[in-house]
mmCIF file of C-alpha atoms in Angstrom:
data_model
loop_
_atom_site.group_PDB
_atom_site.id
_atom_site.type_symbol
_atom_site.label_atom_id
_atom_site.label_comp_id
_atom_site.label_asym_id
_atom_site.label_seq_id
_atom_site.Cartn_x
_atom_site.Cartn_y
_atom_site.Cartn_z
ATOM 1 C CA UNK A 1 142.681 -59.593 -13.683
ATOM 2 C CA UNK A 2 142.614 -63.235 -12.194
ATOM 3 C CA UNK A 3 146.229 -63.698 -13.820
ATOM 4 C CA UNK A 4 147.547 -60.330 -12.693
ATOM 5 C CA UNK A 5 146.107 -61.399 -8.824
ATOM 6 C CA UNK A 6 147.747 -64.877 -8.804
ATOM 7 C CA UNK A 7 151.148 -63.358 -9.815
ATOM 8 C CA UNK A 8 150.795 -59.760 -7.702
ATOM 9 C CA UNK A 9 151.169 -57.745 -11.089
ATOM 10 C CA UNK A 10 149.453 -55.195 -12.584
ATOM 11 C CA UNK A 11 146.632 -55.829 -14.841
ATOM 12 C CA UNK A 12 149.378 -53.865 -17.554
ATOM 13 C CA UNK A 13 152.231 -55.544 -16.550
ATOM 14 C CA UNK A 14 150.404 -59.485 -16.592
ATOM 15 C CA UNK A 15 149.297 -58.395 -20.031
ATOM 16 C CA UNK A 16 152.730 -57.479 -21.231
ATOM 17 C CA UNK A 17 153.758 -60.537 -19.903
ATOM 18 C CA UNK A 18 151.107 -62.129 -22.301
ATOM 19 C CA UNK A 19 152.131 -60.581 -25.290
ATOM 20 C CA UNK A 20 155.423 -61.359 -24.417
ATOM 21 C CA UNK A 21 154.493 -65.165 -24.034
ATOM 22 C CA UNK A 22 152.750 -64.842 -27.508
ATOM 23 C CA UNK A 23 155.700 -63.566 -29.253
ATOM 24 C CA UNK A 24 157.835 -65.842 -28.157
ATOM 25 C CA UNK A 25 155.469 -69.045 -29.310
ATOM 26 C CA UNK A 26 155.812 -67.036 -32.684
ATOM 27 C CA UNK A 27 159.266 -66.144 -32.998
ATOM 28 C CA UNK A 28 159.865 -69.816 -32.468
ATOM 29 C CA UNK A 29 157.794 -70.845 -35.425
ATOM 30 C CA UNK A 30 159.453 -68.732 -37.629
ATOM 31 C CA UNK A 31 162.468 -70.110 -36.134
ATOM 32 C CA UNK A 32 161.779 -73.476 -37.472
ATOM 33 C CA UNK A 33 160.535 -72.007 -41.090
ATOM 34 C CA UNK A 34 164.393 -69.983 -41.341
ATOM 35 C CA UNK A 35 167.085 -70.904 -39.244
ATOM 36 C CA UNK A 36 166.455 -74.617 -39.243
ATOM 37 C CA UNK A 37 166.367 -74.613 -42.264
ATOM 38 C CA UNK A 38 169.655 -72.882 -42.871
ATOM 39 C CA UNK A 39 168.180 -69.722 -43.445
ATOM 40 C CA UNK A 40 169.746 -66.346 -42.317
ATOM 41 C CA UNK A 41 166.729 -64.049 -41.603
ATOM 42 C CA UNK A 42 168.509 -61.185 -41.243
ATOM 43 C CA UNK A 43 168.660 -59.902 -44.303
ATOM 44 C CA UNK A 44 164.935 -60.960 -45.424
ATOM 45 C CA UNK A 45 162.246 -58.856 -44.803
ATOM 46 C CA UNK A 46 159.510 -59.922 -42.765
ATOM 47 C CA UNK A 47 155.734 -59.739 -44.165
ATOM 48 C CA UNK A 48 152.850 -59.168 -41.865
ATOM 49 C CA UNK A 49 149.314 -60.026 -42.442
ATOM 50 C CA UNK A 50 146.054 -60.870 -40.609
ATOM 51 C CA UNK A 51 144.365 -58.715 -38.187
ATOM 52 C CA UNK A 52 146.755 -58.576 -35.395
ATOM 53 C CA UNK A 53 150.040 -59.281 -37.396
ATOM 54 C CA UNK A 54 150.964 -55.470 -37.618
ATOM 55 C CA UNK A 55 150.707 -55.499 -33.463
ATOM 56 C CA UNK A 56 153.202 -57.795 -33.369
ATOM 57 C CA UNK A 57 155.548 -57.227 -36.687
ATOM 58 C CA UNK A 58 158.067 -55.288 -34.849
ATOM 59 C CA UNK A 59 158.628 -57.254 -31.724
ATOM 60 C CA UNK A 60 158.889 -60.623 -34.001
ATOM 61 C CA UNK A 61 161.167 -58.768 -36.003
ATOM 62 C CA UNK A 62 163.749 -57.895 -33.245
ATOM 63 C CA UNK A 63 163.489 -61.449 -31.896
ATOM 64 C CA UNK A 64 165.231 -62.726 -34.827
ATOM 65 C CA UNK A 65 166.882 -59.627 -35.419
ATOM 66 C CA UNK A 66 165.789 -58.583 -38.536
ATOM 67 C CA UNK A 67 165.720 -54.924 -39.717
ATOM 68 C CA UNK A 68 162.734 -54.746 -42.172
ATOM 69 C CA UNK A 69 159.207 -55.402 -42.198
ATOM 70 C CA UNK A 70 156.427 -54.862 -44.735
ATOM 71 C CA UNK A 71 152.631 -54.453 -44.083
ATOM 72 C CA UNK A 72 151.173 -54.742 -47.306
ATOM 73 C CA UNK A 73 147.678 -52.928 -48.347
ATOM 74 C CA UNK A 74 144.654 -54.468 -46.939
ATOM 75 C CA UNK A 75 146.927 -56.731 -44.905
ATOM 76 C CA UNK A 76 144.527 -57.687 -42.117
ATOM 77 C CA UNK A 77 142.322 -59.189 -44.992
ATOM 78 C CA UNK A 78 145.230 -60.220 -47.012
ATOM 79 C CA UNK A 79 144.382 -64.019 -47.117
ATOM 80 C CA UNK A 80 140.326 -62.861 -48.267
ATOM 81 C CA UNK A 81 142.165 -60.410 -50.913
ATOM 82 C CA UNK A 82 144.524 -63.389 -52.103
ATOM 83 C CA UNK A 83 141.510 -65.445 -52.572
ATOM 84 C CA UNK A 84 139.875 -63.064 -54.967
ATOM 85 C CA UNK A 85 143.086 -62.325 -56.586
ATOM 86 C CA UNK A 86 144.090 -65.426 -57.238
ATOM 87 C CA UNK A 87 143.762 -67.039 -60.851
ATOM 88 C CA UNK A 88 141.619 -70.088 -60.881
ATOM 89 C CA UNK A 89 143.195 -73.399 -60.701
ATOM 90 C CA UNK A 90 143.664 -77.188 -59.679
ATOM 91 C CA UNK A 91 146.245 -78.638 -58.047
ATOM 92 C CA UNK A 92 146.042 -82.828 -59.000
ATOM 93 C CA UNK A 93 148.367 -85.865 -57.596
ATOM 94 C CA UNK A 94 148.668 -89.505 -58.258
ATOM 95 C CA UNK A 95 150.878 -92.114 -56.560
ATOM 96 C CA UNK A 96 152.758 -94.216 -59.021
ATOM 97 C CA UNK A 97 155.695 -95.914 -57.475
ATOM 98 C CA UNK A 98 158.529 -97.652 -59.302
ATOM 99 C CA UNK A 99 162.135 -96.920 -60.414
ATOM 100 C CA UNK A 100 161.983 -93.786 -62.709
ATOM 101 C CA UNK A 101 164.120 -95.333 -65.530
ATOM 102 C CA UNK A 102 162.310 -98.715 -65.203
ATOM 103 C CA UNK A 103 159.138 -97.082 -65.813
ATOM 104 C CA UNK A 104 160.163 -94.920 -68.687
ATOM 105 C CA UNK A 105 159.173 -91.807 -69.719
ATOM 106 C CA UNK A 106 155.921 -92.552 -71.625
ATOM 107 C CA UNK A 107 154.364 -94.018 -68.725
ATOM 108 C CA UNK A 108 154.912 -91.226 -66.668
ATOM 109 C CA UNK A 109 153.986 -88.874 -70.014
ATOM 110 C CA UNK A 110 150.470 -91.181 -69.959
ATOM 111 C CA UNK A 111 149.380 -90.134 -66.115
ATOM 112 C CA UNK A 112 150.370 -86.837 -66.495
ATOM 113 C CA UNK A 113 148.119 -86.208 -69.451
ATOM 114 C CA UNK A 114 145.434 -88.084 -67.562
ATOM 115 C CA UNK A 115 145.385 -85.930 -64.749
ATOM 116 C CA UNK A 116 145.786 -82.717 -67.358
ATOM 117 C CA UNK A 117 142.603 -84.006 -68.775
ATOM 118 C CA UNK A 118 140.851 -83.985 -65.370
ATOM 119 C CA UNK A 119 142.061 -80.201 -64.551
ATOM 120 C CA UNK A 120 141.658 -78.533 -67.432
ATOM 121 C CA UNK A 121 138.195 -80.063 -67.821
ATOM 122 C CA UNK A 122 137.217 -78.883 -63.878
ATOM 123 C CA UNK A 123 138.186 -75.241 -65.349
ATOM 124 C CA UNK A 124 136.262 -74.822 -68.694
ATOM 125 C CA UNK A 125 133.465 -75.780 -66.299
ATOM 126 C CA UNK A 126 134.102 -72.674 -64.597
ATOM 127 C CA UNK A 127 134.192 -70.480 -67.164
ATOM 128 C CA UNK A 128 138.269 -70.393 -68.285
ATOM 129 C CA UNK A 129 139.242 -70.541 -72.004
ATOM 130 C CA UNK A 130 141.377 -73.779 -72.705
ATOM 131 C CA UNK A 131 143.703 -71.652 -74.481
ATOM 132 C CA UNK A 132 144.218 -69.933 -71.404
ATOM 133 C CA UNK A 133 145.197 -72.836 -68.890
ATOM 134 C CA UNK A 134 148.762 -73.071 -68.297
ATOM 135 C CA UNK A 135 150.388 -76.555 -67.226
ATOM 136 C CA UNK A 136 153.213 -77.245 -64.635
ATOM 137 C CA UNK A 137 154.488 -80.727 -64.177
ATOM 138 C CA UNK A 138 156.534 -82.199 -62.096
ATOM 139 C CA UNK A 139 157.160 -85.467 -59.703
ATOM 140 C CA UNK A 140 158.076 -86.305 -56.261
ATOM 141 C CA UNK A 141 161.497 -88.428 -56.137
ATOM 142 C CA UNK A 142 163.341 -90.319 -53.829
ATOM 143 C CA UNK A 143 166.257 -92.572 -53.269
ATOM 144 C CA UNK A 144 164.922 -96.320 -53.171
ATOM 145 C CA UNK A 145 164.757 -97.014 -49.358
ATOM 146 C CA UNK A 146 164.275 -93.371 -48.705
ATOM 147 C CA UNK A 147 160.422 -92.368 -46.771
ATOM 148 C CA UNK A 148 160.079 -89.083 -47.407
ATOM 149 C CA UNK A 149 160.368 -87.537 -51.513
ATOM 150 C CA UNK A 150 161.641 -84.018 -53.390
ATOM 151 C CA UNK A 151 159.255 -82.493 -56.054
ATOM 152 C CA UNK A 152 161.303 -81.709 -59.597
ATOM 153 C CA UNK A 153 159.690 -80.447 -62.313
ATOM 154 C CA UNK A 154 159.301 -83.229 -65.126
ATOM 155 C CA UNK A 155 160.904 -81.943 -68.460
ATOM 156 C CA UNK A 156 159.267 -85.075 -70.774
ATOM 157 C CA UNK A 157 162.798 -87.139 -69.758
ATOM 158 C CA UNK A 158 163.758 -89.633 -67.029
ATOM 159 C CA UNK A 159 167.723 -88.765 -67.210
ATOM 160 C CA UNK A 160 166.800 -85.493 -67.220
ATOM 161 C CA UNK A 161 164.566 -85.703 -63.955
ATOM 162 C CA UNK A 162 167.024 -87.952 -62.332
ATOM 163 C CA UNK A 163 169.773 -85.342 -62.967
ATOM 164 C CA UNK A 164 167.208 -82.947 -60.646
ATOM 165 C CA UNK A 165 166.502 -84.985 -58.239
ATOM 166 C CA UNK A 166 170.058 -85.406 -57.266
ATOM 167 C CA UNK A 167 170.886 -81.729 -57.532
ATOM 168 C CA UNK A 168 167.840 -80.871 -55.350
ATOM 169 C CA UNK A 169 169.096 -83.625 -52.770
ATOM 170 C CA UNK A 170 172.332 -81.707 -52.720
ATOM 171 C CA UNK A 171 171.184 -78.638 -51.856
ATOM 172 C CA UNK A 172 168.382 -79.440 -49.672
ATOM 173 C CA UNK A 173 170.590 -82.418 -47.313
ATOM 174 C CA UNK A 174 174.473 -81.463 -48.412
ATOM 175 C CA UNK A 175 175.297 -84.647 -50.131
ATOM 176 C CA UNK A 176 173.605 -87.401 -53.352
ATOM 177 C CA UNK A 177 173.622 -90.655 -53.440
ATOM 178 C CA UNK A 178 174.831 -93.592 -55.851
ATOM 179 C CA UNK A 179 171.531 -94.947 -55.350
ATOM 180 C CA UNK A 180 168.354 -95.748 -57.866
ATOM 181 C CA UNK A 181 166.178 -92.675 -57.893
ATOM 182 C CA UNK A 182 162.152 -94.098 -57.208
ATOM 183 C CA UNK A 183 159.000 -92.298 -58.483
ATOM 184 C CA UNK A 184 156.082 -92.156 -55.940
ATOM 185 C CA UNK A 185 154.250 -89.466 -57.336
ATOM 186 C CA UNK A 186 153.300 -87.913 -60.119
ATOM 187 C CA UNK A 187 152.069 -83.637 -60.190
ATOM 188 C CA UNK A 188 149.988 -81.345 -62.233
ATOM 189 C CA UNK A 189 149.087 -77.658 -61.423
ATOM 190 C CA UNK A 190 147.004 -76.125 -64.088
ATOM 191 C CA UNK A 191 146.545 -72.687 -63.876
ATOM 192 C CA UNK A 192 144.171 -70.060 -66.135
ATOM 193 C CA UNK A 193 144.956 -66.113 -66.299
ATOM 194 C CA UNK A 194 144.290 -63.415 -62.751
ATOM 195 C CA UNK A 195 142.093 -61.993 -61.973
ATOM 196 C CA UNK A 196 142.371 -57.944 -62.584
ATOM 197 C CA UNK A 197 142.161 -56.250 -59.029
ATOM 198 C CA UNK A 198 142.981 -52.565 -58.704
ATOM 199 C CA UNK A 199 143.908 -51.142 -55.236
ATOM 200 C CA UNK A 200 142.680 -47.433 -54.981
ATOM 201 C CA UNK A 201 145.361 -45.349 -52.683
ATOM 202 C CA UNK A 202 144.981 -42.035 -51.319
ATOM 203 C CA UNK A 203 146.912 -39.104 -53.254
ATOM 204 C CA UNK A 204 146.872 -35.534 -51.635
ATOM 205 C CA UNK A 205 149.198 -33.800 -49.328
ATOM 206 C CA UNK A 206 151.298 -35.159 -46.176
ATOM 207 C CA UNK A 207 149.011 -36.451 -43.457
ATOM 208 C CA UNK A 208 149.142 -35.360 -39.793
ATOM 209 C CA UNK A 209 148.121 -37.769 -36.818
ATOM 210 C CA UNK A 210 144.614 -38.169 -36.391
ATOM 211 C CA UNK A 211 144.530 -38.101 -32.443
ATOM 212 C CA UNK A 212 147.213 -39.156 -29.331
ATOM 213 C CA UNK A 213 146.529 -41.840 -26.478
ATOM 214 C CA UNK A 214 148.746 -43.149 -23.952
ATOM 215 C CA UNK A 215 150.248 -46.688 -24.110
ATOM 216 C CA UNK A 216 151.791 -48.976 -21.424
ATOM 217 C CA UNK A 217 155.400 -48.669 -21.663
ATOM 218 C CA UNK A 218 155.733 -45.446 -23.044
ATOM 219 C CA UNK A 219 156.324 -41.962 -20.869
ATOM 220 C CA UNK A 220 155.156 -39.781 -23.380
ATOM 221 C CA UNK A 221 151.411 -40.030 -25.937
ATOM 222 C CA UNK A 222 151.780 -41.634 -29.061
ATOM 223 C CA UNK A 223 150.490 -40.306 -32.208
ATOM 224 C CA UNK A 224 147.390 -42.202 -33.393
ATOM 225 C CA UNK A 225 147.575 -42.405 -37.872
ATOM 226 C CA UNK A 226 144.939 -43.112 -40.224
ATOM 227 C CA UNK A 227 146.186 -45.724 -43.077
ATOM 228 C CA UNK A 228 144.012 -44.300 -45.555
ATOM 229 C CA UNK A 229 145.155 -41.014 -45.291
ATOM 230 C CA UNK A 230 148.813 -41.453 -45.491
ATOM 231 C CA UNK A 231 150.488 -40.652 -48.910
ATOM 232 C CA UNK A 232 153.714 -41.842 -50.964
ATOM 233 C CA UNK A 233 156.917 -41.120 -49.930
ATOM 234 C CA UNK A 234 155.821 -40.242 -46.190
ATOM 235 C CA UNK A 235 157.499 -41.351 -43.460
ATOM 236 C CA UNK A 236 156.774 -42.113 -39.722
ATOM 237 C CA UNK A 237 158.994 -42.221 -36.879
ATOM 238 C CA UNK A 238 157.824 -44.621 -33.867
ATOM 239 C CA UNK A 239 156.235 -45.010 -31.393
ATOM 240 C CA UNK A 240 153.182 -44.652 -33.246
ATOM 241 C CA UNK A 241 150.066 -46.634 -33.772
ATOM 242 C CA UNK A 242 148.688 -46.646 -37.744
ATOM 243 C CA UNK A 243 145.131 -47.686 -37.432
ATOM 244 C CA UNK A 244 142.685 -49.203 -40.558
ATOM 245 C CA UNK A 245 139.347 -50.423 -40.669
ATOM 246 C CA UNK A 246 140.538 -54.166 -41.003
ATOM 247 C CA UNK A 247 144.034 -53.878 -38.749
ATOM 248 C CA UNK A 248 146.429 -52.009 -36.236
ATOM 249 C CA UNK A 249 150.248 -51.757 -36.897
ATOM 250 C CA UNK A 250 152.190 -50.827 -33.899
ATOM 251 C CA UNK A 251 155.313 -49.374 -34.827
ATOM 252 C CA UNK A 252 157.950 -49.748 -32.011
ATOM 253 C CA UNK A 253 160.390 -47.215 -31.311
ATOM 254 C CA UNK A 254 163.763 -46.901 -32.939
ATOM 255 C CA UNK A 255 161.283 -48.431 -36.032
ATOM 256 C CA UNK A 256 160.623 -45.891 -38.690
ATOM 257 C CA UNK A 257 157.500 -46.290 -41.826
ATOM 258 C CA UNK A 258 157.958 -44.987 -45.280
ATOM 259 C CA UNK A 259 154.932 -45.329 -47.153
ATOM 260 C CA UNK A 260 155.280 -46.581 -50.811
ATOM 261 C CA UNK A 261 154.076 -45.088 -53.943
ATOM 262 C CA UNK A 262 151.420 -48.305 -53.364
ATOM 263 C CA UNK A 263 150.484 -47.752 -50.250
ATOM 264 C CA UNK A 264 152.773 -50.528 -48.914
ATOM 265 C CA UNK A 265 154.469 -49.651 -45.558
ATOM 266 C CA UNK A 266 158.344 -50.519 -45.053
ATOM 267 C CA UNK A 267 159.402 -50.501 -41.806
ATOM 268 C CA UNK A 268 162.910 -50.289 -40.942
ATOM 269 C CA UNK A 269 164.729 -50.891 -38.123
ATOM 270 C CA UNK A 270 167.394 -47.871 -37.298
ATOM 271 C CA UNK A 271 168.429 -48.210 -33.379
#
């Protein structure tokens, strides 16, 4: 209301204006996570999560005019169900600067198995079979006068990491360099075997809307659906609003939802 009086709006209209504020801060960040980067997000599909992420999935969508979205199951809680999905691991770093082939590959071989030592020790503590733990390594590069680094994955050989390093610098900046490649750190991530999490979805027969309401912007009511009672293979035209315990997706119009086998919604952009 105070906003709405200082610009002579609407309470409605000052909180469009909002939203419309708050989209834009977000487009912009994924912005800088695609298109700076060289990306083309017009052909990905854009994944929603958190609480309010399905209000805004569509609108965020258009701004970088993108033609598919997916809110996955439990996606205002997706972060908590990630958590408890996720297999137990550690993630374990060491600087060790110095030219890679100067340093040799049984020096790097040495810290590497120290840190393996300290992660897979952190895990039979908590219960995970050593037979189960599975290692990744790998080391962050650079060109010698370079300040920032590119992770490779270490193979056991220097020429062989080098030979990375410089095809990672070509695709990531457009050109290598006839320069002597530096170490600065050395990576472990030790993982042991997921957790088994089954997602129950509701099987039965096509769902109708649960109730109506009126929303700003719209002429007509929009129909009001229950997540947990929609079914495979059913599809939604917008506007609608598809309400769950633990989110809200509003899908905008000329967006339709088809519901996958698991509970998934795709939502696809047809104006």
């Amino acid at each position: 209301e105070p906003v709405a009086a200082a610009l002579a709006l609407s309470v409605e209209e000052a909180a469009a204006g909002i939203i419309r504020v708050a989209n834009e801060h977000m487009a912009r960040a994924l912005r800088v996570m695609s298109v700076q980067r060289g990306v083309d997000p017009r052909g990905l599909t854009l994944v929603s999560f958190g609480g309010a992420g399905g209000l805004h999935v569509c609108a965020l969508a258009e701004a970088l005019s993108m033609h598919r979205a997916m809110v996955p199951v439990h996606a205002g809680v997706l972060s908590a169900l990630g958590m408890l999905a996720a297999p137990r691991g550690r993630q374990l770093s060491r600087t060790h600067q110095g030219l890679l082939r100067q340093l040799g590959a049984g020096v790097i071989e040495s810290g590497l198995d120290e840190l393996a030592v300290q992660g897979r020790d952190a895990l039979v503590q908590e219960g995970v079979e050593p037979s189960q733990i599975v290692e990744q390594r790998s080391v962050d590069l650079r060109y010698r006068g370079q300040s920032y680094t590119l992770n490779v994955p270490w193979s056991g050989a220097t020429d062989e990491a080098e030979a990375a390093f410089h095809q990672a610098h070509q695709g990531r900046y457009g050109h290598d360099l006839a320069l002597p490649v530096e170490l600065v750190n050395l990576r472990i991530g030790l993982q042991g075997p997921a957790a088994e999490l089954a997602l129950d979805f509701h099987e039965g027969a096509i769902a109708e809307p649960d109730a109506c309401a009126m929303l700003y912007g719209h002429g007509m009511e929009v129909a009001i659906w229950r997540r947990e009672k929609l079914v495979g293979g059913q599809t939604i035209k917008g506007p609608a609003l598809i309400t769950e315990t633990v989110s809200t997706t509003y899908l905008a119009p000329e967006w339709h939802c088809l519901v996958e086998p698991s509970g998934t919604l795709i939502l696809e952009y047809k104006g």
